Amino acid sequence: MNSTVRASRPLLLPVLTVALLAGLTVACWLLPLSSLHSRAAWILGGVLILWLLEVVPPFVPTLLLLAVVPLLLQGGGTAYRLPELLRGAMDPVLALFFGGFALSAAASRHGIDGSLAQLVVRLSRGHCRALVVLVAGATALLSMWMSNIAAAAMMLAALRPLHAGRPEADGFRRALLLAVAVGANFGGMATPIGTGPNAIALSALEPLVRITFLRWMLIGVPLTLCLVVAGLALVLWRFRVRGQVELPSQELTLSLEARGVMGLFFLAVAAWLSEPLHGVPAGVVALAASGLLFGLGLLKREDLGRLDWSTLLLISGGILLGKLLEESGLVSSALAHTDAARLPPAARLFGWVFVSATLSALMSNTATATMLIPLAAQLDPGPATPILVAMGCSLGTPVVISTPPTARVHGEGGITSGDLLAIGGPLMLLGALAISLTGPSMLELLGVG
């Protein structure tokens, strides 16, 4: 995360922290909660504040959660003992994400991601508008399978020779940078391994319905496609992109090892998509692919330390916190004293999606999903709710601090806060409306209603 994010967030996060502490105090002192509920509420608040303020690395609250829960809730039953907590934290979805990280690391190690970026540049044949469209599409495609910040960083590096000599106010340069942000931010919605909120949603759905890799893509890909197209339309309209650009002359070469990684990747994707036919869980496929990458020497021992363990622990903490809220009954007890259930279902769903998008614009989208998905699932039970809230977490893109790709693009220079708001604001509002109004019907058609 760059210095822009660290400089901007301290101005906003104290307000969120004070609001969270105030709500926590009300929950513990005004509502008739049991002692167990009060202690669970303080644990919840403490973990969320640590995630909000980012005073410690994002995986630290997960480790503290594993230590504090057995100490403070040990009288509440066996569910709060360390062995049960560890079993709850080791969700199968983590294996799926581990495989995605391993494939991403192999692609970077052997230059596959950079080659894809060069291919996109050459396919445009120098047409500025075609290049903007292809860049957004390629960045979204990469973000489906790897970290969105890694996808954005790789694409920005490949594009830098094209805009290095242009002034920061140049329309084509700004459009090209915003195309990277649009693709990186929305690509993760398309696959289960695309972003952390998807993992939180999958874990919450496990007791209700099993979502296969293919079924998630049938939900996420159309939404990603619509948002990327809408974002591109706004970018091209705002900057009136046209004309030609001179392309650098670069040779595209792939080593034998890179071809092996690509072969394994396509085999893994084929196995994920055909899960309904062979019945092998996606997590097992991911672990097998990871084992082959290391076993065949396509990844080295030192690459294991470069995998995104911090994100895995953060997701694990989110899953564990959701199970803690469910087991303690804290959410259901608090909701029993509210009138939110009287609102129309469509209004409640829009509220969840819009709030998740708004909070994700100011804090980690995984932390947002961790906080909201258990609450939403209690108030609006059903398999559609966690999925749609997770999708909403990917909509929070209208300000500099919204996502690491947005911050990275802003750091290139020339992109103003007005540019981000003009593109991200309408997409956030329209996306929230589309998800809340059409999402339940689409999920029902796919058998997830």
XYZ file of C-alpha atoms in Angstrom:
449
model
C 0.000 0.000 0.000
C 1.479 3.353 -0.945
C 1.989 6.518 1.106
C -1.201 8.106 -0.247
C -3.311 5.468 1.450
C -1.470 5.728 4.735
C -1.756 9.506 4.705
C -5.473 9.580 3.911
C -6.852 6.806 6.071
C -5.954 8.358 9.465
C -8.370 11.211 8.629
C -11.295 8.801 8.202
C -10.673 5.794 10.397
C -10.886 7.541 13.802
C -14.480 8.473 12.957
C -15.293 4.833 12.164
C -13.487 3.691 15.299
C -15.419 6.086 17.560
C -18.693 5.003 15.925
C -17.800 1.342 16.441
C -16.884 1.904 20.085
C -20.120 3.831 20.666
C -22.184 1.061 19.118
C -20.286 -1.521 21.113
C -20.983 0.344 24.351
C -24.679 0.554 23.530
C -24.775 -3.163 22.724
C -23.084 -4.126 25.990
C -24.820 -1.734 28.404
C -28.251 -0.893 27.009
C -29.302 -4.184 25.460
C -30.148 -7.050 27.825
C -27.233 -9.256 26.744
C -25.769 -12.027 28.836
C -22.240 -11.879 30.174
C -21.117 -14.223 27.380
C -22.667 -11.895 24.799
C -20.956 -8.863 26.302
C -17.547 -10.500 26.235
C -18.111 -11.721 22.670
C -19.114 -8.177 21.667
C -15.921 -6.710 23.122
C -13.838 -9.330 21.330
C -15.631 -8.503 18.081
C -15.103 -4.772 18.584
C -11.435 -5.139 19.469
C -10.671 -7.229 16.382
C -12.549 -4.882 14.058
C -10.794 -1.822 15.513
C -7.411 -3.438 14.906
C -8.435 -4.138 11.303
C -9.730 -0.583 10.897
C -6.738 1.259 12.326
C -4.133 -1.031 10.710
C -1.756 -0.407 13.618
C -0.646 -4.042 13.324
C -0.304 -6.342 10.276
C -3.712 -7.664 9.135
C -3.006 -11.231 10.252
C -2.311 -10.269 13.876
C -6.017 -10.004 14.919
C -6.511 -13.604 13.774
C -3.725 -14.808 16.088
C -5.081 -12.700 18.953
C -8.565 -14.090 18.343
C -7.276 -17.650 18.745
C -5.691 -16.664 22.064
C -8.357 -14.369 23.540
C -11.463 -16.464 22.845
C -10.348 -19.491 24.937
C -9.348 -17.114 27.754
C -12.495 -14.984 27.908
C -15.181 -17.414 26.713
C -13.885 -20.670 28.177
C -16.990 -21.076 30.327
C -19.307 -20.943 27.347
C -18.733 -24.515 26.166
C -16.387 -26.650 24.098
C -16.928 -24.486 20.985
C -14.615 -21.850 22.490
C -11.696 -24.161 23.224
C -8.565 -23.948 21.113
C -8.935 -27.314 19.265
C -12.448 -26.392 18.115
C -11.346 -22.894 17.166
C -8.481 -24.245 15.069
C -10.830 -26.641 13.311
C -13.179 -23.746 12.568
C -10.370 -21.502 11.317
C -9.001 -24.137 8.914
C -11.847 -23.835 6.452
C -11.524 -25.760 3.128
C -11.830 -22.487 1.233
C -8.319 -21.617 2.441
C -6.962 -24.523 0.397
C -8.621 -23.055 -2.685
C -7.026 -19.658 -2.061
C -3.641 -21.255 -1.362
C -3.761 -22.923 -4.770
C -4.661 -19.638 -6.409
C -1.723 -17.902 -4.719
C 0.642 -20.686 -5.788
C -0.468 -20.452 -9.424
C -0.116 -16.673 -9.273
C 3.409 -16.944 -7.854
C 4.386 -19.404 -10.595
C 3.012 -17.087 -13.291
C 5.075 -14.200 -11.926
C 8.219 -16.302 -11.474
C 8.218 -17.412 -15.122
C 7.077 -14.108 -16.652
C 3.664 -15.284 -17.849
C 1.855 -12.232 -16.484
C 4.267 -9.835 -18.162
C 3.980 -11.703 -21.460
C 0.194 -11.391 -21.286
C 0.490 -7.638 -20.780
C 2.807 -7.352 -23.786
C 0.374 -9.415 -25.858
C -2.476 -7.065 -24.955
C -0.439 -4.059 -26.059
C 0.407 -5.695 -29.402
C -3.183 -6.844 -30.037
C -4.361 -3.228 -29.903
C -2.231 -2.461 -33.000
C -1.687 1.028 -31.658
C -5.366 2.067 -31.553
C -5.782 4.077 -28.346
C -9.410 3.138 -27.716
C -8.788 -0.552 -28.403
C -5.799 -0.478 -26.041
C -7.891 0.993 -23.199
C -10.551 -1.705 -23.685
C -8.026 -4.551 -23.907
C -6.128 -3.309 -20.836
C -9.284 -3.294 -18.720
C -10.285 -6.739 -19.949
C -6.838 -8.268 -19.444
C -6.478 -6.769 -15.962
C -9.901 -8.134 -15.003
C -8.920 -11.547 -16.384
C -5.740 -11.571 -14.306
C -7.609 -10.408 -11.182
C -9.909 -13.406 -11.485
C -6.978 -15.713 -10.689
C -4.423 -13.628 -8.787
C -4.155 -10.712 -6.354
C -5.695 -7.578 -7.807
C -2.753 -5.468 -6.669
C -0.358 -7.879 -8.406
C -2.455 -7.702 -11.587
C -2.524 -3.893 -11.465
C 1.209 -3.594 -10.735
C 2.126 -5.920 -13.588
C -0.130 -4.127 -16.083
C 1.088 -0.679 -15.010
C 4.700 -1.767 -15.505
C 3.930 -3.028 -19.025
C 2.085 0.187 -19.948
C 4.614 2.647 -18.543
C 6.662 2.918 -21.783
C 3.481 3.951 -23.636
C 2.667 6.943 -21.454
C 6.015 7.865 -19.896
C 6.536 10.851 -22.198
C 2.994 12.192 -21.972
C 1.941 14.991 -19.580
C -0.001 13.891 -16.502
C -3.101 15.744 -17.694
C -3.147 13.835 -21.014
C -6.552 12.209 -21.550
C -5.260 8.974 -23.062
C -2.792 8.510 -20.192
C -5.503 9.009 -17.562
C -7.922 6.716 -19.396
C -5.283 3.988 -19.608
C -4.577 4.186 -15.866
C -8.259 4.164 -14.930
C -8.827 1.148 -17.188
C -6.320 -0.745 -15.025
C -8.196 0.279 -11.858
C -11.581 -0.746 -13.305
C -10.339 -4.174 -14.397
C -8.404 -4.889 -11.201
C -11.219 -3.859 -8.855
C -14.053 -5.772 -10.522
C -12.229 -8.834 -11.848
C -12.102 -10.474 -8.424
C -15.886 -10.835 -8.285
C -15.848 -13.424 -11.059
C -14.241 -16.413 -9.297
C -14.225 -17.846 -5.760
C -10.487 -17.149 -5.468
C -10.674 -13.611 -6.839
C -10.988 -11.705 -3.555
C -11.233 -12.271 0.197
C -14.972 -11.503 0.643
C -15.785 -14.398 -1.696
C -14.068 -16.766 0.732
C -16.035 -15.366 3.694
C -19.276 -15.853 1.755
C -18.411 -19.425 0.740
C -17.654 -20.346 4.326
C -20.920 -18.818 5.556
C -22.835 -20.778 2.893
C -21.271 -24.147 3.705
C -24.046 -25.232 6.152
C -26.766 -24.146 3.693
C -25.618 -25.003 0.175
C -22.416 -26.012 -1.578
C -21.356 -23.503 -4.208
C -19.123 -25.029 -6.859
C -16.476 -23.083 -8.741
C -18.579 -23.118 -11.906
C -21.737 -21.975 -10.151
C -19.922 -19.023 -8.598
C -18.560 -18.040 -12.022
C -22.051 -18.205 -13.506
C -22.994 -15.622 -10.890
C -19.843 -13.507 -10.879
C -18.701 -13.379 -14.512
C -21.823 -11.619 -15.897
C -21.669 -9.074 -13.081
C -17.955 -8.469 -13.642
C -18.516 -8.114 -17.378
C -21.336 -5.590 -16.896
C -19.346 -3.490 -14.415
C -16.179 -3.495 -16.536
C -18.166 -2.508 -19.644
C -19.977 0.246 -17.725
C -16.675 1.457 -16.279
C -15.062 1.513 -19.715
C -18.010 3.452 -21.130
C -17.566 6.098 -18.421
C -13.796 6.258 -18.970
C -14.058 6.573 -22.761
C -16.843 9.151 -22.478
C -14.982 11.253 -19.905
C -11.681 11.390 -21.794
C -12.863 11.120 -25.431
C -10.110 8.629 -26.268
C -9.134 8.367 -29.928
C -6.082 8.263 -32.190
C -2.983 6.075 -32.431
C -0.036 5.363 -30.143
C 3.408 4.069 -31.071
C 4.021 0.592 -29.682
C 7.382 -0.562 -28.290
C 9.020 -3.428 -30.153
C 9.301 -6.397 -27.783
C 9.640 -10.099 -28.457
C 7.185 -12.469 -26.807
C 8.971 -15.560 -25.520
C 7.834 -18.247 -23.121
C 10.245 -20.718 -21.571
C 9.559 -24.427 -21.271
C 8.858 -23.935 -17.553
C 6.360 -21.171 -18.332
C 4.549 -23.469 -20.733
C 4.423 -26.105 -18.004
C 2.861 -23.609 -15.576
C 0.281 -22.650 -18.180
C -0.538 -26.310 -18.766
C -1.082 -26.885 -15.038
C -3.161 -23.730 -14.795
C -5.516 -24.798 -17.589
C -5.801 -28.290 -16.097
C -6.687 -26.800 -12.695
C -9.287 -24.474 -14.207
C -10.787 -27.350 -16.204
C -11.008 -29.447 -13.025
C -12.602 -26.559 -11.114
C -15.208 -25.951 -13.796
C -16.039 -29.650 -14.191
C -16.445 -30.279 -10.460
C -20.157 -31.237 -10.875
C -19.049 -34.080 -13.185
C -16.199 -35.668 -11.211
C -17.079 -34.513 -7.679
C -13.517 -33.640 -6.621
C -13.732 -30.543 -4.364
C -12.102 -27.374 -5.663
C -9.834 -27.213 -2.619
C -8.417 -30.660 -3.379
C -7.713 -29.624 -6.971
C -5.961 -26.484 -5.704
C -3.744 -28.466 -3.331
C -2.890 -30.969 -6.067
C -1.913 -28.167 -8.448
C 0.225 -26.568 -5.718
C 1.950 -29.866 -5.004
C 2.750 -30.370 -8.678
C 4.133 -26.837 -9.005
C 6.605 -27.446 -6.188
C 7.195 -31.108 -7.040
C 8.093 -30.395 -10.658
C 10.409 -27.543 -9.692
C 8.195 -24.853 -11.243
C 8.152 -23.230 -7.802
C 11.134 -23.311 -5.465
C 11.341 -23.639 -1.700
C 11.878 -19.903 -1.304
C 8.668 -19.221 -3.227
C 6.670 -20.747 -0.374
C 7.607 -17.795 1.821
C 6.490 -15.360 -0.885
C 2.909 -16.614 -0.956
C 0.318 -14.276 0.538
C 0.103 -15.888 3.979
C -1.097 -12.609 5.481
C -4.262 -12.687 3.371
C -4.830 -16.364 4.174
C -4.650 -15.613 7.906
C -6.911 -12.586 7.461
C -9.514 -14.705 5.668
C -9.169 -17.369 8.355
C -9.791 -14.750 11.019
C -12.875 -13.533 9.202
C -14.259 -17.061 8.967
C -13.514 -17.689 12.633
C -15.133 -14.427 13.716
C -18.281 -15.243 11.763
C -18.524 -18.636 13.453
C -17.947 -16.996 16.838
C -20.848 -14.595 16.254
C -23.102 -17.460 15.215
C -22.099 -19.741 18.096
C -22.410 -17.049 20.785
C -25.840 -15.908 19.576
C -24.687 -12.299 19.865
C -26.167 -11.195 16.539
C -29.537 -12.890 16.992
C -29.876 -11.448 20.518
C -29.102 -7.926 19.327
C -31.421 -8.192 16.316
C -34.270 -9.310 18.560
C -34.350 -5.748 19.910
C -34.393 -3.964 16.557
C -37.106 -3.199 14.020
C -34.930 -3.781 10.967
C -36.761 -7.008 10.159
C -39.897 -4.974 9.408
C -38.302 -3.308 6.384
C -39.133 -4.721 2.906
C -36.653 -7.468 1.891
C -35.493 -5.531 -1.197
C -34.778 -2.429 0.898
C -32.851 -4.464 3.471
C -30.801 -6.155 0.777
C -29.987 -2.850 -0.914
C -28.968 -1.491 2.475
C -26.573 -4.405 3.076
C -25.013 -4.146 -0.379
C -24.666 -0.358 -0.298
C -23.252 -0.319 3.240
C -20.764 -3.051 2.318
C -19.669 -1.007 -0.714
C -19.382 2.180 1.348
C -17.350 0.559 4.129
C -15.142 -1.212 1.587
C -14.326 2.211 0.144
C -12.861 3.175 3.530
C -11.402 -0.051 4.905
C -10.356 -3.574 3.913
C -13.076 -5.291 1.892
C -12.281 -8.580 3.641
C -12.712 -6.937 7.044
C -15.983 -5.427 5.804
C -17.216 -8.839 4.688
C -16.143 -10.307 8.016
C -18.260 -7.789 9.874
C -21.347 -7.642 7.645
C -21.901 -11.144 6.259
C -22.730 -12.756 9.649
C -25.043 -9.832 10.495
C -26.788 -9.966 7.132
C -27.118 -13.750 7.231
C -28.843 -13.561 10.620
C -31.315 -10.862 9.555
C -31.921 -12.238 6.050
C -31.306 -15.999 6.178
C -30.724 -17.727 2.871
C -27.891 -18.538 0.508
C -28.339 -15.386 -1.590
C -27.488 -12.913 1.175
C -23.792 -13.750 1.818
C -23.061 -13.871 -1.934
C -24.649 -10.513 -2.671
C -22.997 -8.817 0.313
C -19.636 -10.207 -0.853
C -20.302 -8.797 -4.314
C -21.096 -5.443 -2.729
C -17.696 -5.434 -1.044
C -16.075 -5.224 -4.492
C -18.032 -2.085 -5.397
C -16.252 0.273 -3.009
C -13.974 2.014 -5.520
C -14.740 5.768 -5.673
C -11.926 7.271 -3.562
C -8.136 7.055 -3.511
C -8.010 4.852 -0.422
C -10.703 2.429 -1.621
C -8.446 -0.387 -2.880
C -4.710 -1.019 -3.337
C -5.075 -1.005 -7.166
C -6.827 2.386 -7.010
C -4.081 3.755 -4.768
C -1.428 2.308 -7.068
C -3.036 3.911 -10.125
C -3.337 7.252 -8.315
C 0.335 7.003 -7.406
C 1.267 7.009 -11.100
C 0.228 10.665 -11.194
C -2.386 12.554 -13.195
C -5.454 10.812 -11.745
C -7.482 13.207 -9.595
C -10.010 12.470 -6.856
C -12.644 13.833 -9.241
C -11.683 11.239 -11.852
C -12.063 8.413 -9.341
C -15.364 9.718 -8.014
C -16.769 10.301 -11.512
C -16.056 6.666 -12.448
C -16.375 4.838 -9.126
C -19.383 6.720 -7.706
C -21.906 5.836 -10.438
C -20.566 2.273 -10.626
C -20.984 1.825 -6.875
C -24.561 3.109 -6.862
C -25.662 1.347 -10.051
C -23.910 -1.847 -9.000
C -25.633 -1.851 -5.610
C -29.019 -1.306 -7.259
C -28.420 -4.028 -9.858
C -27.206 -6.550 -7.275
C -30.052 -5.949 -4.825
C -32.824 -5.847 -7.448
C -31.761 -8.626 -9.819
C -29.372 -10.704 -7.707
C -31.958 -12.805 -5.824
C -33.797 -13.711 -9.038
C -30.582 -14.653 -10.864
C -29.427 -16.784 -7.944
C -32.778 -18.513 -7.804
C -32.494 -19.392 -11.503
C -29.090 -20.946 -10.750
C -30.506 -22.935 -7.858
C -28.948 -20.805 -5.112
C -32.080 -18.897 -4.090
